[in-house]
Amino acid sequence: MALIVHKYGGTSMGSTERIRFVAKRVAKWHRAGYQMVVVPSAMSGETNRLLGLARELAPGVETASFNRELDMIAATGEQVSVGLLAIALQAEGLEAVSYTGWQVPVQTDSAFTKARIQRIDDARVRADLGAGKVVVITGFQGIDPEGHITTLGRGGSDTSAVAVAAAMKAAECLIYTDVDGVYTTDPRVVPEARRLAAISFEEMLEMASLGSKVLQIRSVEFAGKYRVPLRVLSSFTPWDIDLAEEAASGTLITFEEDENMEQAVVSGIAFNRDEAKVTVTGVPDRPGIAFQILGPVADANIDVDVIIQNVSHDGRTDFSFTVHRNDYVRTIELLEASVLPATGAEQVTGDPKICKVSIVGIGMRSHVGVASKMFRVLSEEGINIQMISTSEIKTSVVIDEKYMELAVRALHKAFGLDAPAPMPAA
Ligand code: ASP
Ligand code: MG
């Protein structure tokens, strides 16, 4: 009997009525002969509410001991969900049992609020499945080597589900969510955006890291590493739709070599408004300068994304990079306090009102001129490119935030993504 993992997000678990609906859907799969493991999130809004309570008592505190308690508190959201779902499944006439992360156990490291899964012991779950039960496991949480409860970071239930699917070698992991799949771009920005029937794992990883928030990025990394067949689909279809139809809906995240259909050159346009640009001007152009600027930034645990260094004039150059907007002020202060005096650079300036727009597609590997087409499209719209970065399967540009929607729409159209999906080959 094939094992299937279902994951349901907070909206899908948002009320007892929604939970009953989830139970009916799971029961349908179980009756069709699948072994079922279900990984739900906390009811929508619950994690925020719980973390908010903690924050009321200790605003601004960031200590490890505080984070330990945050995980203790946040993990209860999922504990309630699994219990409710197991009861709803029992009410449907199924045998069902729920487990928290520590009961399975899902073993993680000790990085509270952002722990990583290290091992899942599936013996207990397998025994239940063998006895005909549906097993409901909390998303988002685990247990560290000292027995402390940990959580995996916001949105972490996706990663829990994929990790369970990987550990148990599930036939497929289905992520039920409030959108019906992965789109060529955000439909709120481009109404012509299309749902992709399939996307390669590499493209999905780029799309997720570039700001398309359908899945927690770590879950996509996990799926790639352990080759978990993954599907994103809507939890809002009627629960009693035909199972075969449901099983083929949404977006399948595939592995490149499995693909036999002709690939579009560009599969999607991603954008990200979470970054800010920082520039150090008048930097003496000598070996080691990039390290002297970025070393202290890395030491302060600030992630750097796009980086450019200009050609030098009279031995001096400008050096720009982007950081998360939340780190913007801290980065400027750090550079002014330590990097300017240490390097003899002239000035630190910055711009938090930027955005990064990216074209993504594995077809870019084998097609030349894709980036230049992107630059042409932007220039025709009169949009100035401030920074560029590329990888094998994406090209990103940093532009003024106010042109974001214009850029995304123009690129979506220019790369043929507005067009209706081609008919699948017979
Ligand atoms: N409940 C957790 C959160 O809101 C985990 C999840 O929903 O994936 O971040
Ligand atoms: Mg989520």
Coordinates of C-alpha atoms and ligand atoms in Angstrom, one line a residue:
M1 CA 0.0 0.0 0.0
A2 CA 1.5 3.3 -1.0
L3 CA 2.2 5.8 1.7
I4 CA 1.1 9.4 1.1
V5 CA 1.8 12.5 3.3
H6 CA -0.6 15.3 3.3
K7 CA 0.3 18.7 4.8
Y8 CA -2.4 21.3 5.6
G9 CA -1.6 24.9 6.3
G10 CA -3.1 27.2 9.0
T11 CA -6.0 28.4 6.8
S12 CA -7.0 24.9 6.0
M13 CA -7.0 24.2 9.7
G14 CA -8.6 27.5 10.6
S15 CA -11.8 26.4 12.2
T16 CA -13.5 23.2 13.4
E17 CA -15.5 23.3 10.2
R18 CA -12.4 23.4 8.1
I19 CA -10.8 20.6 10.2
R20 CA -13.9 18.4 9.5
F21 CA -13.4 19.1 5.8
V22 CA -9.7 18.1 6.0
A23 CA -10.7 14.9 7.8
K24 CA -13.2 14.0 5.1
R25 CA -10.6 14.6 2.4
V26 CA -8.0 12.4 4.3
A27 CA -10.7 9.7 4.9
K28 CA -11.3 9.7 1.1
W29 CA -7.7 8.9 0.5
H30 CA -7.5 6.3 3.2
R31 CA -10.6 4.5 1.9
A32 CA -9.0 4.5 -1.6
G33 CA -6.3 2.3 0.0
Y34 CA -3.5 4.7 0.8
Q35 CA -1.5 4.7 4.1
M36 CA -1.9 8.2 5.3
V37 CA 0.3 10.5 7.4
V38 CA -1.0 14.0 7.9
V39 CA 1.0 17.0 9.1
P40 CA -1.0 20.0 9.9
S41 CA 0.0 23.6 10.9
A42 CA -1.4 25.4 13.9
M43 CA -4.9 27.0 13.3
S44 CA -4.4 30.3 11.3
G45 CA -3.3 33.2 13.5
E46 CA -2.5 30.9 16.4
T47 CA 1.3 31.0 16.2
N48 CA 1.2 34.8 15.9
R49 CA -1.1 35.0 19.0
L50 CA 1.1 32.7 21.0
L51 CA 4.4 34.5 20.1
G52 CA 2.6 37.8 20.8
L53 CA 1.8 36.8 24.4
A54 CA 5.5 36.0 24.9
R55 CA 6.5 39.3 23.4
E56 CA 4.2 41.2 25.8
L57 CA 6.1 39.9 28.7
A58 CA 9.6 40.4 27.2
P59 CA 9.7 42.9 24.4
G60 CA 13.0 43.0 22.5
V61 CA 14.6 40.0 24.3
E62 CA 16.6 37.7 22.1
T63 CA 18.4 35.4 24.5
A64 CA 18.7 31.6 23.9
S65 CA 16.8 31.0 27.1
F66 CA 14.0 33.2 25.9
N67 CA 14.0 31.4 22.5
R68 CA 13.7 28.1 24.3
E69 CA 10.5 29.2 26.0
L70 CA 9.2 30.7 22.7
D71 CA 9.5 27.2 21.2
M72 CA 7.8 25.7 24.2
I73 CA 4.9 28.1 23.7
A74 CA 4.7 28.1 19.9
A75 CA 4.7 24.3 19.7
T76 CA 1.4 24.1 21.5
G77 CA -0.4 25.6 18.4
E78 CA 0.4 22.4 16.4
Q79 CA -0.4 20.2 19.4
V80 CA -3.9 21.5 19.4
S81 CA -4.3 21.0 15.7
V82 CA -3.2 17.4 15.6
G83 CA -5.5 16.4 18.5
L84 CA -8.5 18.1 16.8
L85 CA -7.7 16.5 13.5
A86 CA -7.4 13.1 15.0
I87 CA -10.8 13.5 16.7
A88 CA -12.3 14.7 13.4
L89 CA -10.9 11.6 11.7
Q90 CA -12.3 9.3 14.4
A91 CA -15.6 11.0 13.9
E92 CA -15.4 10.0 10.2
G93 CA -15.1 6.4 11.4
L94 CA -11.3 6.0 11.0
E95 CA -8.8 4.9 13.5
A96 CA -6.5 7.9 14.0
V97 CA -3.8 8.8 16.5
S98 CA -1.8 12.1 16.9
Y99 CA 1.8 12.7 17.9
T100 CA 3.8 15.7 18.8
G101 CA 7.3 16.1 17.5
W102 CA 8.9 14.7 20.6
Q103 CA 6.6 11.7 20.6
V104 CA 7.6 10.5 17.2
P105 CA 10.4 11.6 17.8
V106 CA 11.5 14.2 15.2
Q107 CA 15.1 14.9 16.3
T108 CA 16.5 18.3 15.7
D109 CA 19.6 20.4 16.6
S110 CA 19.3 22.9 19.5
A111 CA 18.9 26.1 17.5
F112 CA 15.7 27.3 19.1
T113 CA 13.2 29.0 16.8
K114 CA 15.1 27.8 13.7
A115 CA 16.1 24.2 14.5
R116 CA 17.1 21.8 11.7
I117 CA 15.7 18.3 11.5
Q118 CA 18.4 15.7 11.9
R119 CA 16.6 12.4 12.1
I120 CA 13.1 11.0 12.3
D121 CA 12.5 7.7 13.9
D122 CA 9.5 6.2 12.1
A123 CA 9.1 2.9 14.0
R124 CA 6.1 4.1 16.0
V125 CA 4.4 5.7 13.1
R126 CA 5.0 2.6 10.9
A127 CA 3.5 0.3 13.5
D128 CA 0.3 2.5 13.6
L129 CA 0.1 2.6 9.9
G130 CA 0.5 -1.2 9.8
A131 CA -2.4 -1.4 12.2
G132 CA -4.6 0.6 9.8
K133 CA -4.5 3.9 11.6
V134 CA -4.1 7.4 10.1
V135 CA -1.2 9.1 11.8
V136 CA -1.3 12.8 12.5
I137 CA 2.0 14.4 13.3
T138 CA 2.6 18.0 14.4
G139 CA 4.3 20.3 11.9
F140 CA 6.9 22.9 12.8
Q141 CA 8.4 21.1 15.9
G142 CA 10.9 18.6 17.1
I143 CA 13.1 17.7 20.1
D144 CA 16.8 18.4 20.6
P145 CA 19.4 16.0 22.0
E146 CA 18.8 17.3 25.5
G147 CA 15.0 16.8 25.3
H148 CA 14.1 20.5 24.8
I149 CA 11.2 21.2 22.4
T150 CA 12.4 23.1 19.3
T151 CA 10.6 24.7 16.3
L152 CA 11.8 24.9 12.8
G153 CA 11.2 28.6 11.9
R154 CA 8.0 30.2 10.6
G155 CA 6.3 28.2 7.9
G156 CA 8.2 25.2 9.1
S157 CA 5.4 22.7 8.8
D158 CA 6.2 22.4 5.1
T159 CA 9.6 21.2 6.1
S160 CA 8.2 18.8 8.7
A161 CA 5.9 17.2 6.1
V162 CA 8.7 16.8 3.5
A163 CA 11.0 15.4 6.1
V164 CA 8.5 12.9 7.2
A165 CA 7.9 11.9 3.6
A166 CA 11.6 11.6 3.0
A167 CA 12.2 9.5 6.2
M168 CA 9.3 7.2 5.4
K169 CA 10.0 7.1 1.6
A170 CA 6.4 8.2 0.9
A171 CA 5.2 7.9 -2.7
E172 CA 4.3 11.6 -2.7
C173 CA 4.0 14.6 -0.3
L174 CA 1.0 16.8 -1.0
I175 CA 1.1 20.3 0.4
Y176 CA -2.5 21.5 0.6
T177 CA -2.6 25.3 0.8
D178 CA -4.8 28.4 0.1
V179 CA -3.4 28.8 -3.4
D180 CA -4.0 26.2 -6.1
G181 CA -0.3 25.8 -7.1
V182 CA 2.8 27.6 -8.2
Y183 CA 2.3 30.5 -10.6
T184 CA 4.5 32.1 -13.2
T185 CA 4.4 35.1 -11.0
D186 CA 2.2 36.6 -8.2
P187 CA -1.3 36.8 -9.7
R188 CA -1.9 39.9 -7.5
V189 CA 0.7 41.7 -9.6
V190 CA 0.0 40.1 -13.0
P191 CA -3.6 38.9 -13.4
E192 CA -2.5 37.0 -16.5
A193 CA -0.1 34.8 -14.4
R194 CA -0.6 31.1 -15.1
R195 CA -0.4 28.1 -12.8
L196 CA 2.4 25.8 -13.7
A197 CA 1.4 22.1 -14.0
A198 CA 5.0 21.3 -13.2
I199 CA 8.2 23.1 -12.1
S200 CA 11.6 21.7 -11.7
F201 CA 13.0 21.5 -8.2
E202 CA 15.9 23.8 -9.1
E203 CA 13.5 26.4 -10.4
M204 CA 11.3 26.1 -7.3
L205 CA 14.3 26.6 -5.1
E206 CA 15.1 29.8 -7.0
M207 CA 11.5 31.0 -6.9
A208 CA 11.3 30.4 -3.2
S209 CA 14.6 32.0 -2.4
L210 CA 13.7 35.0 -4.6
G211 CA 10.6 35.8 -2.6
S212 CA 7.8 33.6 -4.0
K213 CA 6.4 32.4 -0.7
V214 CA 4.3 29.3 -1.5
L215 CA 6.6 26.9 0.3
Q216 CA 9.2 27.3 3.1
I217 CA 12.5 27.3 1.2
R218 CA 14.0 24.6 3.5
S219 CA 11.2 22.2 2.5
V220 CA 12.2 22.6 -1.1
E221 CA 15.9 22.0 -0.2
F222 CA 14.9 18.9 1.7
A223 CA 12.7 17.6 -1.2
G224 CA 15.6 18.1 -3.6
K225 CA 18.2 16.4 -1.3
Y226 CA 16.0 13.4 -0.6
R227 CA 14.2 13.3 -3.9
V228 CA 10.7 13.6 -2.4
P229 CA 8.0 13.9 -5.0
L230 CA 6.2 17.1 -4.0
R231 CA 2.9 18.7 -5.1
V232 CA 1.4 22.0 -4.1
L233 CA -2.4 22.0 -4.4
S234 CA -5.5 23.8 -3.1
S235 CA -7.3 22.7 0.0
F236 CA -10.4 24.6 -1.1
T237 CA -11.6 22.2 -3.8
P238 CA -14.6 20.2 -2.6
W239 CA -13.4 17.3 -0.4
D240 CA -15.3 14.8 -2.4
I241 CA -13.9 15.6 -5.9
D242 CA -12.6 12.6 -7.8
L243 CA -9.4 11.4 -6.2
A244 CA -7.5 10.9 -9.5
E245 CA -8.5 14.5 -10.5
E246 CA -7.3 15.8 -7.1
A247 CA -4.1 13.8 -7.3
A248 CA -3.2 15.4 -10.6
S249 CA -4.1 19.0 -9.7
G250 CA -1.9 21.8 -8.5
T251 CA 1.8 22.0 -9.3
L252 CA 4.2 19.0 -9.3
I253 CA 7.8 19.8 -8.3
T254 CA 9.8 17.5 -10.6
F255 CA 13.4 16.5 -11.1
E256 CA 14.9 17.8 -14.2
E257 CA 15.9 14.5 -15.8
D258 CA 12.4 13.2 -15.3
E259 CA 11.1 15.8 -17.6
N260 CA 10.4 15.0 -21.2
M261 CA 8.4 17.9 -22.3
E262 CA 9.9 20.9 -24.0
Q263 CA 10.9 23.5 -21.4
A264 CA 10.0 27.1 -21.6
V265 CA 13.2 29.2 -21.5
V266 CA 11.8 31.3 -18.6
S267 CA 9.4 29.6 -16.2
G268 CA 8.7 32.4 -13.8
I269 CA 9.3 35.9 -12.7
A270 CA 10.1 36.3 -9.0
F271 CA 10.4 39.6 -7.0
N272 CA 11.4 40.5 -3.6
R273 CA 10.9 43.8 -1.8
D274 CA 12.6 42.7 1.4
E275 CA 16.1 44.0 0.5
A276 CA 18.0 47.3 0.9
K277 CA 21.1 48.5 -0.9
V278 CA 24.2 49.7 0.9
T279 CA 27.0 51.5 -0.9
V280 CA 30.5 52.3 0.4
T281 CA 32.1 55.0 -1.8
G282 CA 35.7 56.0 -2.2
V283 CA 37.0 52.6 -1.2
P284 CA 40.8 52.2 -1.7
D285 CA 41.1 49.6 -4.4
R286 CA 43.5 47.0 -3.0
P287 CA 43.5 43.3 -2.4
G288 CA 41.4 42.3 0.6
I289 CA 39.0 45.2 0.5
A290 CA 35.9 43.1 -0.1
F291 CA 36.8 41.0 2.9
Q292 CA 37.4 44.1 5.0
I293 CA 34.0 45.4 4.2
L294 CA 32.0 42.1 4.2
G295 CA 33.8 40.3 6.9
P296 CA 32.4 42.4 9.8
V297 CA 29.0 42.2 8.1
A298 CA 29.1 38.4 8.1
D299 CA 30.4 38.4 11.7
A300 CA 27.3 40.4 12.7
N301 CA 25.2 37.6 11.2
I302 CA 23.9 39.8 8.4
D303 CA 23.2 38.0 5.1
V304 CA 24.5 39.7 2.0
D305 CA 22.9 39.0 -1.3
V306 CA 23.7 40.9 -4.5
I307 CA 27.2 42.4 -4.6
I308 CA 28.9 44.7 -7.1
Q309 CA 32.2 46.5 -7.2
N310 CA 32.9 49.2 -9.7
V311 CA 36.0 49.8 -11.8
S312 CA 38.4 52.0 -9.9
H313 CA 39.4 55.6 -10.6
D314 CA 42.5 57.0 -9.1
G315 CA 42.9 53.9 -7.0
R316 CA 39.4 54.3 -5.5
T317 CA 36.2 52.4 -6.2
D318 CA 32.6 52.0 -5.0
F319 CA 31.3 48.8 -3.4
S320 CA 27.6 48.0 -3.2
F321 CA 25.6 45.1 -1.8
T322 CA 22.1 44.3 -0.6
V323 CA 21.0 43.1 2.8
H324 CA 17.6 42.3 4.3
R325 CA 15.7 45.5 5.0
N326 CA 15.5 44.6 8.7
D327 CA 19.3 44.6 8.8
Y328 CA 19.6 47.9 6.8
V329 CA 20.1 50.4 9.7
R330 CA 22.3 48.0 11.6
T331 CA 24.5 47.5 8.5
I332 CA 24.9 51.2 7.9
E333 CA 25.8 51.8 11.5
L334 CA 28.3 49.0 11.5
L335 CA 30.0 50.2 8.3
E336 CA 30.3 53.7 9.7
A337 CA 31.6 52.7 13.0
S338 CA 34.1 50.1 12.0
V339 CA 34.6 49.7 8.2
L340 CA 35.1 53.4 7.3
P341 CA 37.9 54.0 9.8
A342 CA 39.6 50.6 9.1
T343 CA 39.7 51.0 5.3
G344 CA 39.9 54.7 4.7
A345 CA 36.8 54.6 2.5
E346 CA 35.0 57.9 2.1
Q347 CA 31.3 57.4 2.8
V348 CA 28.5 55.0 3.4
T349 CA 25.2 55.6 1.7
G350 CA 22.2 53.4 1.0
D351 CA 18.7 53.0 -0.3
P352 CA 16.0 50.8 1.3
K353 CA 13.5 51.5 -1.4
I354 CA 14.7 48.9 -3.9
C355 CA 13.4 45.7 -5.2
K356 CA 14.9 42.7 -6.9
V357 CA 13.2 41.2 -9.9
S358 CA 14.4 37.9 -11.3
I359 CA 13.7 35.7 -14.3
V360 CA 14.0 32.0 -13.5
G361 CA 14.2 29.0 -15.9
I362 CA 16.3 25.9 -16.4
G363 CA 16.0 26.6 -20.1
M364 CA 18.4 29.5 -19.6
R365 CA 21.3 27.0 -19.4
S366 CA 21.0 26.2 -23.0
H367 CA 19.7 29.5 -24.5
V368 CA 21.9 32.5 -25.0
G369 CA 20.6 36.1 -25.0
V370 CA 18.0 35.6 -22.3
A371 CA 19.6 38.1 -19.9
S372 CA 20.1 40.6 -22.7
K373 CA 16.5 40.3 -23.6
M374 CA 15.6 41.1 -20.0
F375 CA 17.8 44.2 -20.0
R376 CA 16.2 45.3 -23.3
V377 CA 12.7 44.9 -21.9
L378 CA 13.6 47.0 -18.9
S379 CA 15.3 49.7 -20.9
E380 CA 12.2 50.0 -23.2
E381 CA 10.2 50.7 -20.1
G382 CA 12.7 53.3 -19.0
I383 CA 13.7 51.3 -15.9
N384 CA 17.2 51.8 -14.6
I385 CA 19.1 48.7 -13.5
Q386 CA 21.2 49.3 -10.4
M387 CA 22.7 45.9 -9.9
I388 CA 22.7 42.6 -11.6
S389 CA 23.4 39.1 -10.5
T390 CA 23.2 35.8 -12.3
S391 CA 23.3 32.1 -11.8
E392 CA 22.9 29.2 -14.3
I393 CA 19.1 29.4 -14.1
K394 CA 18.3 32.9 -13.1
T395 CA 19.1 36.6 -13.7
S396 CA 18.2 39.1 -11.1
V397 CA 18.3 42.9 -11.3
V398 CA 18.0 45.4 -8.5
I399 CA 15.7 48.4 -9.5
D400 CA 13.9 51.2 -7.8
E401 CA 11.0 49.8 -5.9
K402 CA 8.5 52.1 -7.6
Y403 CA 9.0 50.3 -10.9
M404 CA 8.5 46.8 -9.5
E405 CA 5.0 46.1 -10.9
L406 CA 5.9 47.6 -14.3
A407 CA 9.0 45.5 -14.5
V408 CA 7.3 42.3 -13.5
R409 CA 4.4 42.8 -16.0
A410 CA 6.7 43.7 -18.9
L411 CA 8.9 40.7 -18.3
H412 CA 6.0 38.3 -17.8
K413 CA 4.7 39.4 -21.2
A414 CA 8.0 39.5 -23.0
F415 CA 8.9 36.0 -22.0
G416 CA 5.6 34.6 -23.2
L417 CA 4.3 33.7 -19.8
D418 CA 1.0 35.5 -20.4
A419 CA 0.1 33.1 -23.1
P420 CA -2.3 30.2 -22.4
A421 CA -0.5 26.9 -21.4
P422 CA 0.4 24.8 -24.4
M423 CA -1.7 21.6 -24.9
P424 CA 0.1 18.6 -23.5
A425 CA 1.3 16.2 -26.1
A426 CA -1.0 13.3 -26.9
Ligands
ASP1 N1 2.5 27.4 12.7 C1 3.8 27.7 12.2 C2 3.9 29.2 11.6 O1 2.9 29.8 11.6 C3 4.3 26.8 11.2 C4 3.6 26.7 9.9 O2 2.4 27.1 9.8 O3 4.1 26.1 9.0 O4 4.9 29.6 11.3
MG2 MG 2.7 28.0 5.3

